[in-house]
Coordinates of C-alpha atoms and ligand atoms in Angstrom, one line a residue:
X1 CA 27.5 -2.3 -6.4
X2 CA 31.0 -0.8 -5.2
X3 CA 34.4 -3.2 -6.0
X4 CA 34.3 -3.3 -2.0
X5 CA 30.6 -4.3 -1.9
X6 CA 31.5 -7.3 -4.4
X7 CA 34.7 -8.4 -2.8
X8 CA 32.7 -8.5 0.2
X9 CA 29.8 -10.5 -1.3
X10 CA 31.9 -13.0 -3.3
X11 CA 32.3 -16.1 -2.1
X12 CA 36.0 -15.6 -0.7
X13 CA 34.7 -12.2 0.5
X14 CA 31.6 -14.0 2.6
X15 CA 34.6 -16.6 4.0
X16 CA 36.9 -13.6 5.2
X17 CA 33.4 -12.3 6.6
X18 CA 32.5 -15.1 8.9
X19 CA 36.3 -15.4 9.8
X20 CA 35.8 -12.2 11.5
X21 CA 32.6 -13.2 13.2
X22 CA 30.2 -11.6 10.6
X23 CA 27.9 -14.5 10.0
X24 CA 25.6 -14.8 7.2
X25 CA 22.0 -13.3 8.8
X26 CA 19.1 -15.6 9.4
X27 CA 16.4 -15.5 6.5
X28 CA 13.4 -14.1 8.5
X29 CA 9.8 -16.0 7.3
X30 CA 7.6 -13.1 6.0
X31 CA 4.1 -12.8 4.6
X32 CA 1.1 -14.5 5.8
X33 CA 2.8 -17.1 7.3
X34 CA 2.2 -19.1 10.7
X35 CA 5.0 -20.5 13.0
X36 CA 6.8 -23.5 12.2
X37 CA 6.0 -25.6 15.4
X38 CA 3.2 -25.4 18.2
X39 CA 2.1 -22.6 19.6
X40 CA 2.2 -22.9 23.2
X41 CA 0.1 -20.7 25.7
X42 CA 1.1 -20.1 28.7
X43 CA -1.9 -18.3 31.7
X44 CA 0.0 -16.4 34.4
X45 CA -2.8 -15.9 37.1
X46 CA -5.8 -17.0 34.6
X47 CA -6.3 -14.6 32.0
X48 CA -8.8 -16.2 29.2
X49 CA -8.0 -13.5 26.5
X50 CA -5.3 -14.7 24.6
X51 CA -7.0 -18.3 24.3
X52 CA -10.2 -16.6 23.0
X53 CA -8.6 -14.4 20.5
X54 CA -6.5 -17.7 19.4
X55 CA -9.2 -19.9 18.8
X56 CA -10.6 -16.5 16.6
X57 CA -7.4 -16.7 14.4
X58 CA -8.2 -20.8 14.4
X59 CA -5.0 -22.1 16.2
X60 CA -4.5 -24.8 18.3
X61 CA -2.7 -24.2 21.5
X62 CA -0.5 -26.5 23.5
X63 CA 0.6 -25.9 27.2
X64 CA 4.1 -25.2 28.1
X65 CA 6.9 -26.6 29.7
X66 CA 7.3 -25.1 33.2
X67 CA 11.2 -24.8 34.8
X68 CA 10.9 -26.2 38.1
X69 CA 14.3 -26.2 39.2
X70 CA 15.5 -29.3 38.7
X71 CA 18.3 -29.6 36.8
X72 CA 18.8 -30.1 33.4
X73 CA 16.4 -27.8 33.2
X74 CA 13.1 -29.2 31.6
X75 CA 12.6 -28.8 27.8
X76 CA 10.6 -29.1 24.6
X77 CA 10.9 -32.5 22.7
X78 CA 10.4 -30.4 19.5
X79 CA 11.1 -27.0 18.4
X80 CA 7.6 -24.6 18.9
X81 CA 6.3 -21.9 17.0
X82 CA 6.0 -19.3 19.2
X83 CA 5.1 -18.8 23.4
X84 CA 2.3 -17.0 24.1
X85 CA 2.3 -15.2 27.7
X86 CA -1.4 -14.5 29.0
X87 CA 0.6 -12.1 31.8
X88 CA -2.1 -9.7 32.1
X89 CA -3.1 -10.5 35.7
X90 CA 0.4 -10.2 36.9
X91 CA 0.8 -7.3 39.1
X92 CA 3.9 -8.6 41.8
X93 CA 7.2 -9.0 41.9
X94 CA 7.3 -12.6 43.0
X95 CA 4.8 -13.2 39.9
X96 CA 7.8 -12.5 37.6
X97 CA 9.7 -16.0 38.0
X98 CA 6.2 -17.8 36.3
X99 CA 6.9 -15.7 33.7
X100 CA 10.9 -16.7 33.8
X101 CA 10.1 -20.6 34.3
X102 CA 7.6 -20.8 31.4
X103 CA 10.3 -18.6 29.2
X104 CA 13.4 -20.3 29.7
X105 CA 12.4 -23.5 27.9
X106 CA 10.3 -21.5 25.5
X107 CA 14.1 -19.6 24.4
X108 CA 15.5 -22.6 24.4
X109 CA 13.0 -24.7 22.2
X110 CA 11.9 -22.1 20.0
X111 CA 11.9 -22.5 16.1
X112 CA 13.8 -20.3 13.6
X113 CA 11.9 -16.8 12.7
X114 CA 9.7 -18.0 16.3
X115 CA 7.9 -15.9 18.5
X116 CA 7.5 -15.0 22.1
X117 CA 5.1 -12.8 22.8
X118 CA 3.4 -11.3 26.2
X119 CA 0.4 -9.9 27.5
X120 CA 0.1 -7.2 29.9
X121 CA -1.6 -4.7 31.2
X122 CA -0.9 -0.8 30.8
X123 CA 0.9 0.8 33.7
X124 CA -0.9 1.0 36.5
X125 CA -1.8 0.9 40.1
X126 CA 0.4 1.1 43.2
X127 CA 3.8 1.3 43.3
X128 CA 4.7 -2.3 42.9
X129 CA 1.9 -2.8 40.3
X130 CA 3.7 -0.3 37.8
X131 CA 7.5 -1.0 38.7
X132 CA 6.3 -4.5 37.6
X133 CA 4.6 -3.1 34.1
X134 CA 8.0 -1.9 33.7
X135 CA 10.0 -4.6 34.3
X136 CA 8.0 -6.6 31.8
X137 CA 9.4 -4.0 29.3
X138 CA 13.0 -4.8 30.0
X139 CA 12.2 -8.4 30.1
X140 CA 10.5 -8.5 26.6
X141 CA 14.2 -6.1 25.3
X142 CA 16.3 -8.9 26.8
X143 CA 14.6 -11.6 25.3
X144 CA 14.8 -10.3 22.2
X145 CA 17.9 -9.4 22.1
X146 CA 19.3 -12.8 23.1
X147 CA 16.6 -14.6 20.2
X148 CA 18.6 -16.7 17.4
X149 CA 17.5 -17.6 14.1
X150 CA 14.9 -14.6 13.4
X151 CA 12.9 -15.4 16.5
X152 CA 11.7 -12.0 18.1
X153 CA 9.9 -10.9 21.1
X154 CA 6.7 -8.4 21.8
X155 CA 4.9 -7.1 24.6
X156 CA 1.7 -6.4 24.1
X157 CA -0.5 -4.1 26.4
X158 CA -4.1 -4.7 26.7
X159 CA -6.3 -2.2 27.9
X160 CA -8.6 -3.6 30.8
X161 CA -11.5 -2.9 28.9
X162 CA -9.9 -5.1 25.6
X163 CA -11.6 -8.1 24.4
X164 CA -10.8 -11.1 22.3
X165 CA -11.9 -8.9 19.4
X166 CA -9.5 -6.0 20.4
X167 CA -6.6 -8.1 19.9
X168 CA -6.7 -10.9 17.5
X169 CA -6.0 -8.5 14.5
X170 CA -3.1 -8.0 16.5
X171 CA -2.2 -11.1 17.6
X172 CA -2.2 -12.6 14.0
X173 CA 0.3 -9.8 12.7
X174 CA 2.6 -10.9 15.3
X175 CA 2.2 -14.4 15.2
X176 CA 2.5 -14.4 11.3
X177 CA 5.4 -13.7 9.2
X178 CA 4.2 -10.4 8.5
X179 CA 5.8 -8.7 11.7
X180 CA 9.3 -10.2 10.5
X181 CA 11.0 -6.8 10.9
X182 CA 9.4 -5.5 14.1
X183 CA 11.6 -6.8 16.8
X184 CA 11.6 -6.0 21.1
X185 CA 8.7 -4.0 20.7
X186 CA 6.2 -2.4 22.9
X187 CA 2.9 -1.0 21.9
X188 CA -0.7 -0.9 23.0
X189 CA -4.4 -2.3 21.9
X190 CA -7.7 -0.4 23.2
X191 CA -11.0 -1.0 23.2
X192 CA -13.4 -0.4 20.4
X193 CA -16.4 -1.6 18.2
X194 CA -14.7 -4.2 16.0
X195 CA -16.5 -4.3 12.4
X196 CA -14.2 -7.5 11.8
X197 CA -14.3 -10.7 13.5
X198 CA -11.3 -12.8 12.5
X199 CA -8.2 -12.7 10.1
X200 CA -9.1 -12.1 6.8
X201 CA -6.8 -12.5 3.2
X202 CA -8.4 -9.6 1.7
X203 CA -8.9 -7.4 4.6
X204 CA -8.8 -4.2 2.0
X205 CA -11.1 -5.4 -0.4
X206 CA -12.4 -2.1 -2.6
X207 CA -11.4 0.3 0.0
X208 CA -10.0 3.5 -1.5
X209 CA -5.9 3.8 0.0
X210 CA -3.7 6.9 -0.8
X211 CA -0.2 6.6 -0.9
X212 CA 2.2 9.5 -0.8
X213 CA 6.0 8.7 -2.5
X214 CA 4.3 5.5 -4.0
X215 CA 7.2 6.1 -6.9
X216 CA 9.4 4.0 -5.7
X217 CA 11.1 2.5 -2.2
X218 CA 8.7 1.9 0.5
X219 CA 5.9 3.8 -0.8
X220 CA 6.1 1.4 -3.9
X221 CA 6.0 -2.0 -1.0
X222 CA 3.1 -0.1 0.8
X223 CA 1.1 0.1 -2.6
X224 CA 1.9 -3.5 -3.9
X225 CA 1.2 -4.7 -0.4
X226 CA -2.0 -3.1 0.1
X227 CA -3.3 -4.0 -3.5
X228 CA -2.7 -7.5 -2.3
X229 CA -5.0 -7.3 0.4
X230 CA -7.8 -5.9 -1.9
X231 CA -7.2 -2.0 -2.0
X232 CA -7.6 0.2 -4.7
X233 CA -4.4 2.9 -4.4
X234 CA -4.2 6.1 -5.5
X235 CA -0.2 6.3 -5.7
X236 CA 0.7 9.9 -5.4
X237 CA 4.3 11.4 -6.2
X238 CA 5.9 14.3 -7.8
X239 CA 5.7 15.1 -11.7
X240 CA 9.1 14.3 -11.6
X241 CA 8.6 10.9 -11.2
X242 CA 5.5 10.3 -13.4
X243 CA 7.3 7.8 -15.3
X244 CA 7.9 5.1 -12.6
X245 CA 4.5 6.4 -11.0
X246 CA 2.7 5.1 -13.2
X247 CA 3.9 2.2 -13.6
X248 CA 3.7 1.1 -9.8
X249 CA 0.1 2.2 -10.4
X250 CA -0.8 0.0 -13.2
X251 CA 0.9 -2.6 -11.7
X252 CA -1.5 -2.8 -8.6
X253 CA -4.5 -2.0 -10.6
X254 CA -4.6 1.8 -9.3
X255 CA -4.6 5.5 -10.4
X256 CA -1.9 7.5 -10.1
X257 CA -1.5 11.3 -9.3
X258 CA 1.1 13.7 -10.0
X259 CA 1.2 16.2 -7.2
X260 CA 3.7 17.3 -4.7
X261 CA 2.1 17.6 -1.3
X262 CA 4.0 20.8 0.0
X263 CA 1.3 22.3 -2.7
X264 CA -1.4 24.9 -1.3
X265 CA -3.9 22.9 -3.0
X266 CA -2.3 19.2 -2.5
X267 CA -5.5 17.9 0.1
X268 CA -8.5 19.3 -2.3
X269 CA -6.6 17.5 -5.3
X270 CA -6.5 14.3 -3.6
X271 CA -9.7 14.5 -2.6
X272 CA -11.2 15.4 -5.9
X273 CA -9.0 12.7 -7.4
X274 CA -10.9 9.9 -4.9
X275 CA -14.0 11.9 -5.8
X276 CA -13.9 11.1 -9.6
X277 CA -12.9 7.2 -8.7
X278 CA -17.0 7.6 -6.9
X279 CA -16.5 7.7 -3.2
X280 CA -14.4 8.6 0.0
X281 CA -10.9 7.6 1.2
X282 CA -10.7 4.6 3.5
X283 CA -6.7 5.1 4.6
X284 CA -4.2 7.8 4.2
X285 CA -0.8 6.7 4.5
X286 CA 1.7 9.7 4.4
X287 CA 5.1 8.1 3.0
X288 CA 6.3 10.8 1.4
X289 CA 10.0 12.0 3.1
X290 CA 13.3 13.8 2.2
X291 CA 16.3 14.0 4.1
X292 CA 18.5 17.5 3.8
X293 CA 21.0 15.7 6.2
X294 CA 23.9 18.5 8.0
X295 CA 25.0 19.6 10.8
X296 CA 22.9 21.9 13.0
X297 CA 25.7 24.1 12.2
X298 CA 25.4 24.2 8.4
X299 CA 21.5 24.0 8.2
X300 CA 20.3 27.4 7.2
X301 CA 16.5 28.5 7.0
X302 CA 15.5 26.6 4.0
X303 CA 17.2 23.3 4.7
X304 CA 15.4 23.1 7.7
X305 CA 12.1 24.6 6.3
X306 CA 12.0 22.0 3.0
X307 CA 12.1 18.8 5.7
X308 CA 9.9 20.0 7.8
X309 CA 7.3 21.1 5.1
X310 CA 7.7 17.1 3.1
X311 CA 7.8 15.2 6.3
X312 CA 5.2 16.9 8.5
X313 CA 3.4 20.3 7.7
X314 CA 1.8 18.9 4.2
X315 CA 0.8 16.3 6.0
X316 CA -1.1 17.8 8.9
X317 CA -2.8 20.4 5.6
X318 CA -3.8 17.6 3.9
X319 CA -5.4 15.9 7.1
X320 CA -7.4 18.7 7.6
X321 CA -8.8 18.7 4.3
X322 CA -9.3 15.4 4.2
X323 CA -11.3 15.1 7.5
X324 CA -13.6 18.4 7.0
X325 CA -16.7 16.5 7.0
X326 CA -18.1 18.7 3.9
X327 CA -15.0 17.5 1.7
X328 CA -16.3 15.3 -0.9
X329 CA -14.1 12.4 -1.5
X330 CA -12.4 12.6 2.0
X331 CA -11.8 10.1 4.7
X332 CA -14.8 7.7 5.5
X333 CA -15.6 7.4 9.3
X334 CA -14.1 4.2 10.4
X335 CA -10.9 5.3 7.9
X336 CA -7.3 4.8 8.8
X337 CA -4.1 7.6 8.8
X338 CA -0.5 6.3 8.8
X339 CA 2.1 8.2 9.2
X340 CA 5.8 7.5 8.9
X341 CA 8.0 8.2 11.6
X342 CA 12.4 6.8 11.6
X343 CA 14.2 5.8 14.8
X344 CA 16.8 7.5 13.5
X345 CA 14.5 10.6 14.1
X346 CA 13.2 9.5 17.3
X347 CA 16.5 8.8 18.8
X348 CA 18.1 12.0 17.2
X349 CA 21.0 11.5 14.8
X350 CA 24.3 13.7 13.9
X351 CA 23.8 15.8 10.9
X352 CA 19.8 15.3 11.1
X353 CA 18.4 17.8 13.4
X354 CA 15.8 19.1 10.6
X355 CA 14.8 15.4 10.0
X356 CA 14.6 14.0 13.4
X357 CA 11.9 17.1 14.9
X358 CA 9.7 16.2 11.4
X359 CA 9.8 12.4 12.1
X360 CA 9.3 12.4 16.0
X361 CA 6.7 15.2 15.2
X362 CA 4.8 12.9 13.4
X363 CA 4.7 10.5 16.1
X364 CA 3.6 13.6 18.3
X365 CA 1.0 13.9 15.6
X366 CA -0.6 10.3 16.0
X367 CA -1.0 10.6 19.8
X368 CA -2.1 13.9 19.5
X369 CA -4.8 13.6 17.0
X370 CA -5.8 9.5 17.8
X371 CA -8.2 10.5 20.9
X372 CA -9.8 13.5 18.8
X373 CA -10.6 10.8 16.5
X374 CA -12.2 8.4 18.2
X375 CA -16.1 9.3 18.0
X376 CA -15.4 8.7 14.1
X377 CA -13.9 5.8 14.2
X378 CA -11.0 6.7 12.7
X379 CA -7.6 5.2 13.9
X380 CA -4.2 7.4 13.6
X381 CA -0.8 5.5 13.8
X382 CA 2.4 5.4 12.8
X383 CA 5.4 2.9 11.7
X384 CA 9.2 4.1 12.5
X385 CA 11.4 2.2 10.1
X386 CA 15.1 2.1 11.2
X387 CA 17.8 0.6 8.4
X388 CA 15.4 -0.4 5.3
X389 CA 17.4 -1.6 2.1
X390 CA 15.9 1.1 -0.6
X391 CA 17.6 4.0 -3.2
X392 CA 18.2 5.7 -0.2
X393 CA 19.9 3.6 2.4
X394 CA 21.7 2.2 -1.3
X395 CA 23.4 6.0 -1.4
X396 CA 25.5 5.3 2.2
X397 CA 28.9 4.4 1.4
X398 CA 29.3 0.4 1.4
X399 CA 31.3 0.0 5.0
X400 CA 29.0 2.2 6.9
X401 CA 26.0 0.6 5.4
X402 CA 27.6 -2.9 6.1
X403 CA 27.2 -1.7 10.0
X404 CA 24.2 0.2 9.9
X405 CA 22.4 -2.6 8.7
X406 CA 24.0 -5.1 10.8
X407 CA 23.2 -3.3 14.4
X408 CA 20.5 -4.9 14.8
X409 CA 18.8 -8.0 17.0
X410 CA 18.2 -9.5 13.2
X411 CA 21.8 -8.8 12.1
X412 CA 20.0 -7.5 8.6
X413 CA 18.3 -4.5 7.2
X414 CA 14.5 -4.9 6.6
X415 CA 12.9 -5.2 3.5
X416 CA 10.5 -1.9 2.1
X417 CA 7.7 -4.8 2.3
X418 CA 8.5 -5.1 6.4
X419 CA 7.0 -1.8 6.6
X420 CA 4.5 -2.0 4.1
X421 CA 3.1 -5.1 6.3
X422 CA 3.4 -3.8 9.4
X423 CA 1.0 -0.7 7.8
X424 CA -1.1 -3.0 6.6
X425 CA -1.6 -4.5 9.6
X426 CA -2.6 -1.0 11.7
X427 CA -5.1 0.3 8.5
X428 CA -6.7 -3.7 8.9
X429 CA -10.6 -2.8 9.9
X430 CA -9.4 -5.9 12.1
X431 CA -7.0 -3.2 13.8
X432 CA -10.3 -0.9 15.1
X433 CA -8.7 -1.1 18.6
X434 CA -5.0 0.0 17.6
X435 CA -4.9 4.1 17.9
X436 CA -2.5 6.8 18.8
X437 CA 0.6 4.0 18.5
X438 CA 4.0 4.0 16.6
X439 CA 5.4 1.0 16.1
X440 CA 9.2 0.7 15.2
X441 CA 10.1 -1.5 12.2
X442 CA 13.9 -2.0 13.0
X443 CA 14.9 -5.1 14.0
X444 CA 15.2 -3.9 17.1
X445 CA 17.8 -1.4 16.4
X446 CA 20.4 -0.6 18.8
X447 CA 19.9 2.6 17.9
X448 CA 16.4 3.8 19.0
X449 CA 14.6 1.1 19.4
Ligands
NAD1 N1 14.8 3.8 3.9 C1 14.9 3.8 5.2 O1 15.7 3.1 5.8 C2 14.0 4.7 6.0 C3 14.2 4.7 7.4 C4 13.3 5.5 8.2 C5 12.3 6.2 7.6 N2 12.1 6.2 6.3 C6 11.0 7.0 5.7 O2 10.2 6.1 4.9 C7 9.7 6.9 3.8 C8 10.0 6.4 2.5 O3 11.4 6.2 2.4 P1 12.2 5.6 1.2 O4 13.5 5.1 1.7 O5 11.3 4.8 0.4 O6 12.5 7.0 0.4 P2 12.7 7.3 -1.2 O7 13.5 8.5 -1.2 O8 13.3 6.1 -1.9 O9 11.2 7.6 -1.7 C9 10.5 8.7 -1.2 C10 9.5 9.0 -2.3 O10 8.8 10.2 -1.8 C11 8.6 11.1 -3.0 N3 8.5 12.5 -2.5 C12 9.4 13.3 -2.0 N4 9.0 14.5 -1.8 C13 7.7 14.5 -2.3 C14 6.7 15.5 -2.4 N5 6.9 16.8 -2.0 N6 5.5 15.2 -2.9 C15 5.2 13.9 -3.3 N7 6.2 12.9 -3.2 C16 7.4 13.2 -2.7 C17 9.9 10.8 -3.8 O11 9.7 11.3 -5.1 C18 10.1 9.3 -3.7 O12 9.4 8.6 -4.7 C19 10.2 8.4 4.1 O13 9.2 9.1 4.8 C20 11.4 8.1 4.9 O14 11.8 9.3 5.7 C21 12.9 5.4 5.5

């Protein structure tokens, strides 16, 4: 910690801070945790889904408070736990003040680290139909944005072929503390043949999970997270970092292996590695990354070439040998890829050129490769962390990281284990449904999200 960092942190520092209007950030409830307060469900036009999959997660629901216009405007006697919008038979302008007079008390009532979340359907239709879809989108990025307390906002879109099964995987992640981090968020559930049929603790239990970068930072989370929920990890890093390897690997109860994955031979090693252990490879989740950060000025052949290798061309290698049917020890059908994406590098960022076309290549790569995937079952997402406190957000200098972590919806950076639950969420056989999506885990970022 820097003298600054400690002035700022003492107590006198944290005074001077919320003199000038930094106040202390909400503490955000995490793991598998349920809203404090009702959950209150709310049909626009009749849909039954979101009452089905509810009663498959086992929650009561309660009905909302409706703004009628009379003034004071109508409220909650207590704080709720969340609003859920069943909004996927809206299709017309004059449809959007339901949704505004069941979400005005809902803002107003709603519980510390609460959520609103909607239903919708994809884009589509005439012209109305899909200026509406959109306009659900800005509405779910307000809302969010003017949450207190933790409380965040998601829209969900539900394919019209999506059934209670389809979404209550999803549904739970949002409800629960788990999605703490993942803030004014968009992102889409499918249809599919859905091995699991509620929320389970051990979702994982025996299946085989390879983590890239599992070292240290938010590889570590992702192993310890998965272990959690029953997987056995194979935590892979460089020889470099053997030392703190293995111990993240005999911590969760897993094997570790030395290998960098830019190797030639990187996809046939990890494969023979879950070979040895007796059986396939239920998830794959690339975490491995390095930044070369410079100007496009400055970056020369091999700074660009050594980003683009780590973060997305090893990758897409060891896919391949991983999903050859003949490769013994490769990925099961009904398996799970995760790859892992940055808003930074979505949204482009100064001085990151090389990093940015790797990261929003790998969300290029999930959309590309989910549909070619479907007969096999095998789901391909990704997670795009924005400011997550690790070694390597530790390394920007104190002031800038005091912003960077701040310009947020949640005023905070996220924790390595936001991420690591928001990936253990998508590789849930619960998640069948989820495919081809990339989910931002930024607090809804101002930048990129
Ligand atoms: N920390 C953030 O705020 C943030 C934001 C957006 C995206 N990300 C992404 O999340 C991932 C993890 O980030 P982190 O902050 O934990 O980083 P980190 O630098 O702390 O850890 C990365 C790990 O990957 C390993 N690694 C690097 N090259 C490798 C190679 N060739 N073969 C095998 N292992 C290799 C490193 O040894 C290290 O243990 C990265 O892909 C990163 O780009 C991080």
């Amino acid at each position: 910690m820097s003298a600054l960092e400690k002035a700022f942190t003492s107590r006198p520092g944290k005074a001077i801070a919320a003199k000038a209007g930094l106040k202390e950030p909400p503490r955000l409830r995490r793991g598998r945790t349920w809203p404090e307060g009702a959950i209150v469900l709310a049909e626009i036009g009749g849909g039954l889904l979101a009452r089905e999959a509810l009663a498959r997660l086992g929650r009561s629901v309660e009905s909302p408070v409706v703004d009628d216009g009379q003034e004071p405007a109508p409220g909650y006697g207590s704080r709720i736990g969340a609003l859920v919008v069943d909004a996927t038979s809206l299709a017309h302008i004059d449809q959007l003040e339901e949704l505004r007079a069941v979400l005005r008390p809902a803002v107003r009532g709603i519980a510390r680290s609460g959520r609103i979340v909607i239903l919708a359907r994809p884009a589509h239709g005439d012209w109305e139909q899909r200026s509406v879809a959109r306009a659900l989108d800005g509405i779910n990025r307000t809302v969010a944005k003017e949450l207190r307390g933790g409380a965040t906002s998601t829209l969900l879109r539900l394919d019209p072929a999506a059934t209670a099964d389809d979404l209550f995987s999803t549904l739970g992640f949002v409800l629960q503390g788990r999605s703490a981090f993942v803030d004014g968020q968009t992102w889409s559930v499918g249809h599919a043949d859905n091995p699991a049929t509620g929320l389970d603790d051990l979702p994982l239990d025996g299946k085989v999970v390879v983590v890239t970068g599992a070292a240290r930072g938010i590889g570590a989370a992702i192993a310890r997270t998965l272990a959690r929920d029953g997987a056995r990890i194979i935590a892979v890093d460089i020889p470099a970092a053997g030392q703190a390897l293995a111990a993240v690997a005999n911590e969760v109860g897993g094997s570790a292996l030395q290998l960098d994955i830019t190797a030639e031979d990187a996809g046939r090693r990890i494969a023979e590695h879950a070979a040895r252990g007796g059986g396939g490879i239920y998830a794959v989740v690339h975490n491995a990354g390095i930044t070369r950060d410079k100007m496009l000025v400055n970056t020369d052949a091999a700074r660009w070439a050594s980003v683009l290798d780590v973060n997305l061309a090893a990758q897409m290698r060891i896919n391949e040998i991983l999903l050859a049917p003949e490769t013994d020890g490769g990925i099961v059908d009904g398996g799970r890829l995760v790859g892992i994406a940055s808003t930074s590098g979505l949204a482009g960022n100064k001085g990151q050129t090389n990093y940015a076309a790797s990261k929003a290549g790998v969300a290029g790569l999930v959309e590309a490769m989910a549909p070619d995937l479907v007969a096999r079952g095998i789901t391909v997402n990704a997670v795009a962390p924005g400011f997550i406190e690790t070694e390597m957000t530790g390394k920007i200098p104190f002031v800038q990281r005091e912003i960077f972590r701040r310009s947020n919806s949640l005023s905070q950076g996220g924790q390595p284990v936001d991420v690591a639950e928001t990936i253990g969420y998508l590789i849930d056989p619960g998640s069948q449904a989820v495919s081809g999506q990339v989910i931002r885990v930024c607090g809804q970022n101002l930048v990129g999200a």
